XYZ file of C-alpha atoms in Angstrom:
140
model
C 4.928 32.541 -3.300
C 6.535 29.430 -5.543
C 7.644 26.346 -4.557
C 9.381 24.742 -6.604
C 10.133 21.190 -6.593
C 13.885 19.829 -6.228
C 15.748 17.920 -8.330
C 17.355 15.588 -5.512
C 13.891 13.046 -5.451
C 12.891 9.561 -5.574
C 9.067 8.757 -7.737
C 7.249 6.462 -5.335
C 3.591 6.077 -6.806
C 1.078 6.792 -10.462
C -2.395 6.911 -11.114
C -4.593 8.407 -13.392
C -7.200 10.281 -12.274
C -10.745 11.011 -14.711
C -11.738 15.184 -15.451
C -15.272 14.742 -13.756
C -17.732 17.731 -15.745
C -18.232 18.973 -12.237
C -14.372 19.280 -11.484
C -15.022 22.206 -13.760
C -16.069 25.991 -12.357
C -17.667 28.269 -14.222
C -14.639 29.612 -16.344
C -14.641 26.607 -17.871
C -11.556 24.602 -16.576
C -11.025 22.787 -13.640
C -11.412 25.029 -10.405
C -8.345 24.962 -8.261
C -9.149 23.603 -5.310
C -9.924 20.583 -7.251
C -5.802 20.664 -8.168
C -5.209 20.324 -3.940
C -8.157 16.851 -4.764
C -6.270 15.014 -7.145
C -3.230 16.184 -4.890
C -4.979 14.303 -1.643
C -5.521 11.719 -4.072
C -3.107 10.926 -5.098
C -0.726 11.196 -1.216
C -3.820 8.481 0.144
C -4.096 6.281 -2.641
C -0.481 5.599 -2.089
C -0.487 5.778 1.793
C -3.051 2.970 1.518
C -0.195 1.254 -1.467
C 2.395 1.178 1.442
C 0.192 -0.173 4.333
C -0.305 3.454 6.744
C -4.094 3.911 5.803
C -5.899 6.546 8.123
C -5.617 4.810 11.742
C -7.050 7.081 14.547
C -5.746 3.748 16.950
C -1.574 4.281 16.257
C 1.409 6.281 14.549
C 1.003 8.035 10.865
C 1.034 10.849 8.709
C -0.276 14.652 8.537
C -0.190 16.791 6.491
C 1.472 20.036 7.991
C 1.747 22.235 4.840
C 0.305 22.322 1.174
C 0.954 23.922 -2.242
C 0.084 24.220 -5.970
C 1.754 26.136 -8.951
C -0.831 26.220 -11.510
C 0.975 26.006 -15.141
C -1.825 25.352 -17.273
C -5.634 25.195 -17.313
C -6.943 21.484 -17.372
C -10.337 20.937 -18.564
C -13.072 18.446 -19.387
C -12.890 15.941 -20.522
C -8.983 13.896 -19.939
C -7.141 12.387 -17.776
C -4.636 13.524 -15.102
C -1.665 11.324 -15.178
C -0.484 11.996 -11.385
C 3.813 11.621 -10.471
C 4.280 11.273 -7.035
C 7.536 11.847 -5.722
C 9.200 12.040 -1.956
C 12.326 13.627 -0.535
C 14.288 15.349 1.637
C 13.561 12.741 5.004
C 13.940 14.495 8.779
C 13.549 13.074 12.052
C 9.040 13.391 11.814
C 8.808 14.544 8.543
C 9.478 14.244 4.934
C 8.689 16.170 1.329
C 5.661 14.523 -1.043
C 5.513 15.912 -4.419
C 2.911 15.246 -7.043
C 2.930 16.835 -10.904
C -0.141 16.993 -12.906
C -0.044 16.209 -16.781
C -2.462 14.919 -19.077
C -2.337 11.246 -20.168
C -2.811 12.763 -24.006
C 0.267 15.325 -23.084
C 3.320 13.196 -21.318
C 5.791 15.415 -19.814
C 3.750 18.551 -19.953
C 3.519 19.423 -16.213
C -0.429 21.535 -15.722
C 0.428 22.005 -12.365
C 3.009 20.675 -9.392
C 2.114 20.538 -6.116
C 2.892 19.040 -1.875
C 3.287 18.540 1.146
C 5.042 18.325 4.452
C 3.547 15.290 6.478
C 5.096 14.617 9.800
C 4.592 11.579 11.297
C 2.179 11.092 14.401
C 1.367 8.907 16.755
C -2.909 9.829 16.985
C -3.899 9.187 21.012
C -0.945 11.253 22.478
C -1.429 14.048 19.337
C 2.748 13.977 19.317
C 5.032 13.992 16.200
C 7.395 10.993 16.598
C 10.085 9.786 14.690
C 10.257 8.118 11.275
C 9.216 4.655 11.230
C 12.773 3.119 9.421
C 10.554 1.005 6.840
C 9.040 4.541 6.364
C 11.925 5.994 5.858
C 13.604 3.577 3.842
C 10.633 4.148 1.153
C 10.731 8.079 0.984
C 14.856 8.318 1.056
C 15.768 9.625 -2.865
């Protein structure tokens, strides 16, 4: 199954992640699980940037699904330019998306992935409405 990143989305965050030698597998390219780590890294960096790092005593984001489409092989050495987008806010959720390019090959998408994020009251372990300030950030 292939998920497509929607045309209607909002760029919310960018960062560069260096490809480490240990990110590769026996085939000489970045292991597929590492792409998910890259997606997690930009997502967590963005959460902290907007002031919603993990707080088990409060409210915040939880990922309820994740996917990645692989288009080209990333290889060491290199720097991955991650671009994160948001779209489709619902009552308790929003979608996040990210693309992976090499810094020295701008515009060439090596992989793209995303996740559905749900806003949760952690002590109650229950989904709650997206706060207005989060809705304003994620709405294209």
